PDB file of C-alpha atoms in Angstrom:
ATOM      1  CA  MET A   1      -5.684  11.472   3.878  1.00 42.00           C
ATOM      2  CA  ARG A   2      -4.309  14.331   5.987  1.00 42.00           C
ATOM      3  CA  ALA A   3      -3.157  11.883   8.664  1.00 42.00           C
ATOM      4  CA  HIS A   4      -1.300   9.869   6.022  1.00 48.00           C
ATOM      5  CA  CYS A   5       0.518  12.969   4.761  1.00 44.00           C
ATOM      6  CA  SER A   6       1.576  14.195   8.192  1.00 44.00           C
ATOM      7  CA  ARG A   7       3.074  10.797   9.038  1.00 53.00           C
ATOM      8  CA  LEU A   8       4.782  10.690   5.663  1.00 56.00           C
ATOM      9  CA  GLY A   9       6.263  14.142   6.268  1.00 49.00           C
ATOM     10  CA  ALA A  10       7.691  13.085   9.618  1.00 50.00           C
ATOM     11  CA  ALA A  11       8.986   9.863   8.110  1.00 51.00           C
ATOM     12  CA  THR A  12      10.732  11.829   5.367  1.00 51.00           C
ATOM     13  CA  ILE A  13      12.749  13.748   7.934  1.00 45.00           C
ATOM     14  CA  ALA A  14      13.770  10.497   9.601  1.00 48.00           C
ATOM     15  CA  LEU A  15      14.515   8.944   6.227  1.00 56.00           C
ATOM     16  CA  PHE A  16      16.737  11.865   5.255  1.00 52.00           C
ATOM     17  CA  ALA A  17      18.761  11.400   8.408  1.00 50.00           C
ATOM     18  CA  LEU A  18      19.049   7.670   7.863  1.00 49.00           C
ATOM     19  CA  THR A  19      20.183   8.061   4.271  1.00 50.00           C
ATOM     20  CA  SER A  20      22.953  10.496   5.209  1.00 48.00           C
ATOM     21  CA  LEU A  21      25.571   7.790   5.331  1.00 46.00           C
ATOM     22  CA  ALA A  22      29.155   7.519   6.506  1.00 43.00           C
ATOM     23  CA  PHE A  23      30.233   9.409   3.378  1.00 49.00           C
ATOM     24  CA  ALA A  24      27.850  12.274   4.238  1.00 54.00           C
ATOM     25  CA  GLU A  25      30.174  14.973   2.955  1.00 59.00           C
ATOM     26  CA  THR A  26      29.736  13.721  -0.617  1.00 80.00           C
ATOM     27  CA  TYR A  27      26.454  11.808  -0.455  1.00 82.00           C
ATOM     28  CA  PRO A  28      24.359  12.005  -2.510  1.00 86.00           C
ATOM     29  CA  SER A  29      26.355  12.933  -5.593  1.00 88.00           C
ATOM     30  CA  LYS A  30      23.879  11.528  -8.126  1.00 92.00           C
ATOM     31  CA  PRO A  31      20.143  10.712  -8.406  1.00 94.00           C
ATOM     32  CA  LEU A  32      18.650   7.953  -6.235  1.00 94.00           C
ATOM     33  CA  ARG A  33      16.349   5.174  -7.399  1.00 96.00           C
ATOM     34  CA  LEU A  34      13.279   4.281  -5.343  1.00 97.00           C
ATOM     35  CA  ILE A  35      11.939   0.902  -6.495  1.00 96.00           C
ATOM     36  CA  VAL A  36       8.170   0.436  -6.186  1.00 94.00           C
ATOM     37  CA  PRO A  37       7.471  -3.267  -6.849  1.00 91.00           C
ATOM     38  CA  PHE A  38       3.912  -2.598  -8.085  1.00 87.00           C
ATOM     39  CA  PRO A  39       2.355  -0.734 -11.056  1.00 86.00           C
ATOM     40  CA  PRO A  40       1.526   2.990 -10.972  1.00 86.00           C
ATOM     41  CA  GLY A  41      -1.683   4.005  -9.249  1.00 84.00           C
ATOM     42  CA  GLY A  42      -1.610   1.717  -6.205  1.00 83.00           C
ATOM     43  CA  SER A  43      -0.957   2.715  -2.607  1.00 84.00           C
ATOM     44  CA  ASN A  44       2.731   1.711  -2.757  1.00 88.00           C
ATOM     45  CA  ASP A  45       3.138   3.940  -5.800  1.00 90.00           C
ATOM     46  CA  VAL A  46       1.289   6.876  -4.193  1.00 88.00           C
ATOM     47  CA  VAL A  47       3.375   6.626  -1.017  1.00 91.00           C
ATOM     48  CA  GLY A  48       6.585   6.165  -3.007  1.00 92.00           C
ATOM     49  CA  ARG A  49       5.965   9.257  -5.116  1.00 93.00           C
ATOM     50  CA  LEU A  50       5.149  11.400  -2.077  1.00 92.00           C
ATOM     51  CA  ILE A  51       8.367  10.313  -0.391  1.00 93.00           C
ATOM     52  CA  ALA A  52      10.444  10.676  -3.569  1.00 94.00           C
ATOM     53  CA  SER A  53       9.222  14.243  -4.042  1.00 92.00           C
ATOM     54  CA  GLN A  54      10.081  15.273  -0.479  1.00 91.00           C
ATOM     55  CA  LEU A  55      13.419  13.466  -0.467  1.00 90.00           C
ATOM     56  CA  SER A  56      14.440  15.117  -3.738  1.00 92.00           C
ATOM     57  CA  VAL A  57      14.104  18.493  -2.043  1.00 91.00           C
ATOM     58  CA  GLY A  58      15.737  17.395   1.217  1.00 87.00           C
ATOM     59  CA  LEU A  59      18.710  15.647  -0.378  1.00 87.00           C
ATOM     60  CA  GLY A  60      19.282  18.067  -3.224  1.00 89.00           C
ATOM     61  CA  GLN A  61      19.254  15.221  -5.737  1.00 91.00           C
ATOM     62  CA  GLN A  62      16.454  13.729  -7.798  1.00 94.00           C
ATOM     63  CA  VAL A  63      14.861  10.629  -6.322  1.00 95.00           C
ATOM     64  CA  PHE A  64      13.069   8.885  -9.170  1.00 94.00           C
ATOM     65  CA  VAL A  65      10.416   6.196  -8.792  1.00 96.00           C
ATOM     66  CA  ASP A  66      11.133   2.979 -10.673  1.00 96.00           C
ATOM     67  CA  ASN A  67       7.970   0.850 -10.947  1.00 93.00           C
ATOM     68  CA  ARG A  68       8.905  -2.828 -11.283  1.00 90.00           C
ATOM     69  CA  PRO A  69       5.612  -4.740 -11.045  1.00 81.00           C
ATOM     70  CA  SER A  70       5.111  -8.489 -11.252  1.00 74.00           C
ATOM     71  CA  ALA A  71       4.649 -11.549  -9.055  1.00 72.00           C
ATOM     72  CA  GLY A  72       3.033  -9.721  -6.160  1.00 72.00           C
ATOM     73  CA  GLY A  73       5.988  -7.418  -5.661  1.00 78.00           C
ATOM     74  CA  MET A  74       8.676 -10.099  -5.708  1.00 86.00           C
ATOM     75  CA  VAL A  75      10.357  -9.058  -8.978  1.00 89.00           C
ATOM     76  CA  GLY A  76      11.046  -5.502  -7.845  1.00 91.00           C
ATOM     77  CA  THR A  77      12.113  -6.749  -4.436  1.00 93.00           C
ATOM     78  CA  GLU A  78      14.606  -9.152  -6.039  1.00 94.00           C
ATOM     79  CA  MET A  79      16.059  -6.253  -8.031  1.00 95.00           C
ATOM     80  CA  ALA A  80      16.509  -4.194  -4.877  1.00 95.00           C
ATOM     81  CA  ALA A  81      18.163  -7.102  -3.051  1.00 95.00           C
ATOM     82  CA  ALA A  82      20.673  -7.486  -5.908  1.00 95.00           C
ATOM     83  CA  ALA A  83      21.434  -3.751  -6.204  1.00 95.00           C
ATOM     84  CA  ALA A  84      24.737  -2.251  -5.116  1.00 95.00           C
ATOM     85  CA  PRO A  85      24.604  -1.361  -1.388  1.00 93.00           C
ATOM     86  CA  ASP A  86      25.750   2.204  -1.950  1.00 91.00           C
ATOM     87  CA  GLY A  87      22.744   4.185  -0.732  1.00 90.00           C
ATOM     88  CA  TYR A  88      21.472   4.951  -4.236  1.00 93.00           C
ATOM     89  CA  THR A  89      18.803   2.223  -4.402  1.00 95.00           C
ATOM     90  CA  LEU A  90      15.863   2.094  -1.999  1.00 95.00           C
ATOM     91  CA  LEU A  91      12.755  -0.097  -1.933  1.00 96.00           C
ATOM     92  CA  VAL A  92       9.175   0.645  -0.877  1.00 95.00           C
ATOM     93  CA  VAL A  93       7.654  -2.283   1.016  1.00 94.00           C
ATOM     94  CA  SER A  94       4.286  -3.039   2.563  1.00 91.00           C
ATOM     95  CA  ILE A  95       2.376  -6.061   3.876  1.00 89.00           C
ATOM     96  CA  PRO A  96       3.176  -8.370   0.894  1.00 87.00           C
ATOM     97  CA  PHE A  97       6.860  -8.191   1.846  1.00 91.00           C
ATOM     98  CA  ALA A  98       5.999  -9.916   5.139  1.00 89.00           C
ATOM     99  CA  VAL A  99       3.485 -12.332   3.602  1.00 87.00           C
ATOM    100  CA  ASP A 100       5.411 -13.536   0.525  1.00 85.00           C
ATOM    101  CA  PRO A 101       7.802 -15.846   2.462  1.00 88.00           C
ATOM    102  CA  ALA A 102       4.792 -17.913   3.556  1.00 85.00           C
ATOM    103  CA  LEU A 103       3.441 -18.204   0.003  1.00 82.00           C
ATOM    104  CA  HIS A 104       6.439 -18.473  -2.299  1.00 82.00           C
ATOM    105  CA  GLU A 105      10.011 -19.632  -2.657  1.00 86.00           C
ATOM    106  CA  LEU A 106      12.032 -16.425  -2.707  1.00 89.00           C
ATOM    107  CA  LYS A 107      15.335 -15.582  -4.342  1.00 90.00           C
ATOM    108  CA  TYR A 108      16.153 -13.251  -1.463  1.00 91.00           C
ATOM    109  CA  ASP A 109      16.059 -13.444   2.319  1.00 93.00           C
ATOM    110  CA  PRO A 110      13.572 -10.864   3.656  1.00 91.00           C
ATOM    111  CA  VAL A 111      15.762 -10.329   6.729  1.00 92.00           C
ATOM    112  CA  LYS A 112      19.329 -10.891   5.575  1.00 94.00           C
ATOM    113  CA  SER A 113      19.037  -9.295   2.126  1.00 95.00           C
ATOM    114  CA  PHE A 114      17.950  -5.863   3.347  1.00 95.00           C
ATOM    115  CA  ALA A 115      18.785  -3.085   5.779  1.00 92.00           C
ATOM    116  CA  PRO A 116      15.802  -1.319   7.391  1.00 91.00           C
ATOM    117  CA  VAL A 117      15.586   2.416   6.743  1.00 90.00           C
ATOM    118  CA  ALA A 118      12.228   3.767   7.948  1.00 90.00           C
ATOM    119  CA  LEU A 119       8.587   2.977   8.642  1.00 90.00           C
ATOM    120  CA  LEU A 120       6.722   5.543   6.562  1.00 89.00           C
ATOM    121  CA  ALA A 121       3.052   5.273   7.498  1.00 87.00           C
ATOM    122  CA  THR A 122       0.173   3.041   8.478  1.00 88.00           C
ATOM    123  CA  GLY A 123      -3.464   3.264   7.494  1.00 86.00           C
ATOM    124  CA  PRO A 124      -6.727   1.287   7.558  1.00 88.00           C
ATOM    125  CA  ASP A 125      -8.500  -0.078   4.523  1.00 91.00           C
ATOM    126  CA  VAL A 126     -11.742   1.326   3.180  1.00 95.00           C
ATOM    127  CA  LEU A 127     -14.470  -0.884   1.742  1.00 97.00           C
ATOM    128  CA  VAL A 128     -15.595   0.661  -1.550  1.00 98.00           C
ATOM    129  CA  VAL A 129     -18.042  -0.447  -4.217  1.00 98.00           C
ATOM    130  CA  ASN A 130     -18.883   0.610  -7.736  1.00 97.00           C
ATOM    131  CA  PRO A 131     -22.036   2.789  -7.465  1.00 97.00           C
ATOM    132  CA  ALA A 132     -23.828   0.460  -9.868  1.00 96.00           C
ATOM    133  CA  ILE A 133     -24.083  -2.187  -7.170  1.00 96.00           C
ATOM    134  CA  PRO A 134     -27.257  -1.516  -5.098  1.00 95.00           C
ATOM    135  CA  VAL A 135     -25.715  -1.459  -1.638  1.00 97.00           C
ATOM    136  CA  TYR A 136     -25.341   1.571   0.629  1.00 97.00           C
ATOM    137  CA  SER A 137     -24.005   0.066   3.835  1.00 97.00           C
ATOM    138  CA  VAL A 138     -21.928  -2.838   5.098  1.00 97.00           C
ATOM    139  CA  LYS A 139     -25.133  -4.559   6.173  1.00 97.00           C
ATOM    140  CA  ASP A 140     -26.578  -4.142   2.656  1.00 97.00           C
ATOM    141  CA  LEU A 141     -23.478  -5.767   1.199  1.00 98.00           C
ATOM    142  CA  ILE A 142     -23.594  -8.687   3.615  1.00 98.00           C
ATOM    143  CA  ASP A 143     -27.291  -9.247   2.923  1.00 97.00           C
ATOM    144  CA  LEU A 144     -26.764  -9.168  -0.846  1.00 97.00           C
ATOM    145  CA  ALA A 145     -23.755 -11.490  -0.619  1.00 97.00           C
ATOM    146  CA  LYS A 146     -25.804 -13.997   1.374  1.00 97.00           C
ATOM    147  CA  GLN A 147     -28.601 -13.805  -1.196  1.00 97.00           C
ATOM    148  CA  LYS A 148     -26.107 -14.357  -4.034  1.00 96.00           C
ATOM    149  CA  PRO A 149     -23.288 -16.537  -2.667  1.00 94.00           C
ATOM    150  CA  GLY A 150     -20.296 -16.678  -5.015  1.00 94.00           C
ATOM    151  CA  GLU A 151     -21.754 -14.086  -7.406  1.00 96.00           C
ATOM    152  CA  LEU A 152     -20.140 -10.912  -6.051  1.00 96.00           C
ATOM    153  CA  ASN A 153     -16.448 -10.313  -6.641  1.00 97.00           C
ATOM    154  CA  TYR A 154     -13.787  -8.163  -5.026  1.00 98.00           C
ATOM    155  CA  ALA A 155     -10.608  -6.885  -6.640  1.00 97.00           C
ATOM    156  CA  SER A 156      -7.160  -6.939  -5.055  1.00 94.00           C
ATOM    157  CA  ALA A 157      -3.637  -5.843  -5.918  1.00 89.00           C
ATOM    158  CA  GLY A 158      -2.612  -9.520  -6.085  1.00 87.00           C
ATOM    159  CA  VAL A 159      -2.455 -12.696  -4.041  1.00 88.00           C
ATOM    160  CA  GLY A 160      -1.034 -12.029  -0.578  1.00 87.00           C
ATOM    161  CA  THR A 161      -1.415  -8.261  -0.825  1.00 88.00           C
ATOM    162  CA  TYR A 162      -3.102  -6.130   1.789  1.00 90.00           C
ATOM    163  CA  THR A 163      -6.207  -5.689  -0.361  1.00 93.00           C
ATOM    164  CA  HIS A 164      -6.491  -9.473  -0.738  1.00 94.00           C
ATOM    165  CA  LEU A 165      -6.048 -10.209   2.968  1.00 94.00           C
ATOM    166  CA  ALA A 166      -8.452  -7.457   4.032  1.00 95.00           C
ATOM    167  CA  GLY A 167     -11.117  -8.973   1.784  1.00 96.00           C
ATOM    168  CA  ALA A 168     -10.413 -12.512   2.953  1.00 96.00           C
ATOM    169  CA  LEU A 169     -10.733 -11.392   6.564  1.00 96.00           C
ATOM    170  CA  PHE A 170     -14.065  -9.730   5.804  1.00 97.00           C
ATOM    171  CA  THR A 171     -15.506 -12.788   4.056  1.00 97.00           C
ATOM    172  CA  GLU A 172     -14.524 -15.011   6.965  1.00 97.00           C
ATOM    173  CA  MET A 173     -15.782 -12.707   9.709  1.00 97.00           C
ATOM    174  CA  ALA A 174     -18.992 -11.729   7.888  1.00 97.00           C
ATOM    175  CA  GLY A 175     -19.732 -15.307   6.823  1.00 97.00           C
ATOM    176  CA  VAL A 176     -20.126 -14.488   3.141  1.00 97.00           C
ATOM    177  CA  ASN A 177     -18.747 -15.908  -0.105  1.00 97.00           C
ATOM    178  CA  LEU A 178     -17.090 -13.199  -2.221  1.00 97.00           C
ATOM    179  CA  VAL A 179     -14.983 -14.187  -5.234  1.00 97.00           C
ATOM    180  CA  HIS A 180     -11.409 -12.891  -5.121  1.00 97.00           C
ATOM    181  CA  VAL A 181     -10.132 -11.358  -8.388  1.00 97.00           C
ATOM    182  CA  PRO A 182      -6.371 -10.633  -8.156  1.00 94.00           C
ATOM    183  CA  TYR A 183      -4.701  -8.014 -10.349  1.00 92.00           C
ATOM    184  CA  ARG A 184      -1.069  -7.061 -10.990  1.00 86.00           C
ATOM    185  CA  GLY A 185      -1.393  -4.131  -8.607  1.00 86.00           C
ATOM    186  CA  GLY A 186      -3.770  -1.718  -6.941  1.00 87.00           C
ATOM    187  CA  GLY A 187      -3.810   0.660  -9.917  1.00 88.00           C
ATOM    188  CA  PRO A 188      -5.188  -1.871 -12.432  1.00 91.00           C
ATOM    189  CA  ALA A 189      -7.616  -3.169  -9.786  1.00 94.00           C
ATOM    190  CA  VAL A 190      -9.099   0.285  -9.199  1.00 94.00           C
ATOM    191  CA  GLU A 191      -9.329   0.909 -12.946  1.00 95.00           C
ATOM    192  CA  ASP A 192     -11.531  -2.173 -13.345  1.00 97.00           C
ATOM    193  CA  LEU A 193     -13.542  -1.277 -10.256  1.00 97.00           C
ATOM    194  CA  LEU A 194     -14.272   2.159 -11.708  1.00 97.00           C
ATOM    195  CA  ALA A 195     -15.242   0.537 -15.018  1.00 96.00           C
ATOM    196  CA  GLY A 196     -17.624  -1.865 -13.268  1.00 96.00           C
ATOM    197  CA  HIS A 197     -15.784  -5.040 -14.250  1.00 96.00           C
ATOM    198  CA  VAL A 198     -15.534  -5.860 -10.530  1.00 97.00           C
ATOM    199  CA  SER A 199     -17.901  -4.689  -7.814  1.00 96.00           C
ATOM    200  CA  ILE A 200     -15.967  -4.391  -4.549  1.00 98.00           C
ATOM    201  CA  MET A 201     -12.523  -3.554  -3.211  1.00 98.00           C
ATOM    202  CA  PHE A 202     -10.916  -3.301   0.212  1.00 97.00           C
ATOM    203  CA  SER A 203      -8.493  -0.571  -0.748  1.00 94.00           C
ATOM    204  CA  SER A 204      -6.072   1.778   0.965  1.00 88.00           C
ATOM    205  CA  LEU A 205      -7.720   5.135   1.581  1.00 87.00           C
ATOM    206  CA  ILE A 206      -4.665   6.947   0.235  1.00 84.00           C
ATOM    207  CA  GLN A 207      -5.399   5.301  -3.120  1.00 87.00           C
ATOM    208  CA  THR A 208      -9.175   5.704  -3.445  1.00 91.00           C
ATOM    209  CA  ALA A 209      -9.956   8.895  -1.477  1.00 90.00           C
ATOM    210  CA  PRO A 210     -10.224  11.067  -4.628  1.00 91.00           C
ATOM    211  CA  TYR A 211     -12.729   8.665  -6.208  1.00 95.00           C
ATOM    212  CA  ILE A 212     -14.799   8.529  -3.026  1.00 96.00           C
ATOM    213  CA  LYS A 213     -14.939  12.321  -2.827  1.00 93.00           C
ATOM    214  CA  SER A 214     -15.931  12.624  -6.499  1.00 95.00           C
ATOM    215  CA  GLY A 215     -18.647   9.980  -6.173  1.00 96.00           C
ATOM    216  CA  ALA A 216     -16.980   7.608  -8.623  1.00 97.00           C
ATOM    217  CA  LEU A 217     -16.801   5.042  -5.813  1.00 97.00           C
ATOM    218  CA  ARG A 218     -19.076   4.548  -2.804  1.00 98.00           C
ATOM    219  CA  ALA A 219     -17.430   4.003   0.594  1.00 97.00           C
ATOM    220  CA  LEU A 220     -19.292   1.659   2.939  1.00 98.00           C
ATOM    221  CA  GLY A 221     -16.895   1.344   5.864  1.00 97.00           C
ATOM    222  CA  SER A 222     -13.316   1.812   7.034  1.00 95.00           C
ATOM    223  CA  GLY A 223     -11.083  -0.850   8.527  1.00 94.00           C
ATOM    224  CA  GLY A 224      -9.826   0.972  11.611  1.00 91.00           C
ATOM    225  CA  LEU A 225     -11.263   0.639  15.080  1.00 90.00           C
ATOM    226  CA  GLN A 226     -12.167   4.338  14.968  1.00 92.00           C
ATOM    227  CA  ARG A 227     -13.645   6.381  12.153  1.00 92.00           C
ATOM    228  CA  ASN A 228     -11.092   7.915   9.827  1.00 90.00           C
ATOM    229  CA  PRO A 229     -10.844  11.733  10.113  1.00 90.00           C
ATOM    230  CA  ALA A 230     -10.783  11.938   6.315  1.00 88.00           C
ATOM    231  CA  LEU A 231     -14.172  10.156   6.147  1.00 91.00           C
ATOM    232  CA  PRO A 232     -15.918  11.123   9.395  1.00 92.00           C
ATOM    233  CA  ASP A 233     -19.370  10.177   8.102  1.00 93.00           C
ATOM    234  CA  ILE A 234     -18.304   6.664   7.094  1.00 95.00           C
ATOM    235  CA  PRO A 235     -18.638   4.095   9.904  1.00 96.00           C
ATOM    236  CA  THR A 236     -16.006   1.532  10.678  1.00 97.00           C
ATOM    237  CA  ILE A 237     -16.692  -1.929   9.306  1.00 97.00           C
ATOM    238  CA  ALA A 238     -16.691  -3.151  12.904  1.00 96.00           C
ATOM    239  CA  GLU A 239     -19.485  -0.808  13.966  1.00 95.00           C
ATOM    240  CA  ALA A 240     -21.420  -1.292  10.722  1.00 95.00           C
ATOM    241  CA  GLY A 241     -21.957  -5.030  10.945  1.00 91.00           C
ATOM    242  CA  VAL A 242     -18.720  -7.006  11.417  1.00 96.00           C
ATOM    243  CA  PRO A 243     -17.753  -6.662  15.101  1.00 96.00           C
ATOM    244  CA  GLY A 244     -14.013  -6.931  15.740  1.00 96.00           C
ATOM    245  CA  TYR A 245     -12.990  -6.333  12.122  1.00 96.00           C
ATOM    246  CA  LYS A 246      -9.712  -4.432  11.821  1.00 95.00           C
ATOM    247  CA  SER A 247      -7.438  -4.176   8.806  1.00 93.00           C
ATOM    248  CA  GLU A 248      -4.505  -1.798   8.417  1.00 90.00           C
ATOM    249  CA  ASN A 249      -1.695  -1.546   5.902  1.00 90.00           C
ATOM    250  CA  TRP A 250       1.815  -0.225   6.492  1.00 92.00           C
ATOM    251  CA  TRP A 251       4.553   1.124   4.218  1.00 92.00           C
ATOM    252  CA  GLY A 252       8.276   1.245   4.779  1.00 94.00           C
ATOM    253  CA  ILE A 253      11.625   1.732   3.065  1.00 94.00           C
ATOM    254  CA  LEU A 254      14.490  -0.740   2.855  1.00 94.00           C
ATOM    255  CA  ALA A 255      17.974  -0.607   1.368  1.00 94.00           C
ATOM    256  CA  PRO A 256      20.121  -3.514   0.148  1.00 95.00           C
ATOM    257  CA  ALA A 257      22.012  -5.303   2.921  1.00 94.00           C
ATOM    258  CA  GLY A 258      25.476  -3.854   3.401  1.00 92.00           C
ATOM    259  CA  THR A 259      24.430  -0.256   2.787  1.00 90.00           C
ATOM    260  CA  PRO A 260      26.691   1.868   5.065  1.00 84.00           C
ATOM    261  CA  ALA A 261      25.322   2.670   8.501  1.00 72.00           C
ATOM    262  CA  PRO A 262      23.845   6.159   8.968  1.00 60.00           C
ATOM    263  CA  THR A 263      25.658   9.026  10.637  1.00 32.00           C
ATOM    264  CA  THR A 264      24.561  12.507  11.663  1.00 32.00           C
ATOM    265  CA  PRO A 265      23.507  14.367   8.523  1.00 37.00           C
ATOM    266  CA  SER A 266      25.687  17.220   7.345  1.00 41.00           C
ATOM    267  CA  LYS A 267      22.640  19.393   6.559  1.00 44.00           C
ATOM    268  CA  SER A 268      19.013  19.637   7.568  1.00 42.00           C
ATOM    269  CA  PRO A 269      16.182  18.833   5.172  1.00 42.00           C
TER     270      PRO A 269
END
């Protein structure tokens, strides 16, 4: 979690510089909108709110988070693409932004409709289970899944999201049959995982770390090639039974195409 925050802090400084546009002497003169195309509670929302808080201080104007969930992030992304390119609308993106063109017909062009602003952070997934399920390691989970093919389910933030792809990669590499249960976002997925309606999730650590620390969820493995400093006692999925497994998410910020090019900021954050 600490590594996430340090990268986000550095990204905020870069983002402040990039959002000080050609009209820097007057920008920003009103609040900014940061569109998060998923419901509250997911990793995109957590990252967006951290960035919005820091940017509000750095820019001297409120940056408010506007959650616009639906269709795996496409609805909020469409809104951002259609927004005025004046520097007052920004969009949080992650892996679904890159995956959606392969799965859907889009009303925007992922390259031509946006101007890149900043890469905020990257981070591996963490395999978590509801404590009611009797598994305490990656190997336990694989063994149980092979004993009960098609009976265990894993939640995701939606089709084509990072949490979906991380789970699909695991099922393929581990040779097990887990049932995918897509939700409208990571927040609703975790709510049902905590309630025991689903058993497993390949989540972003930034989203589920508090529940792991409280014991509400049990972490079995992390998706990086090295153990995460925030969970030093939790093995990587690769070392715990699925050699070669690696799954990492990323988060970034875009602006509508045509937003004025950045110039040197008139003040420091």
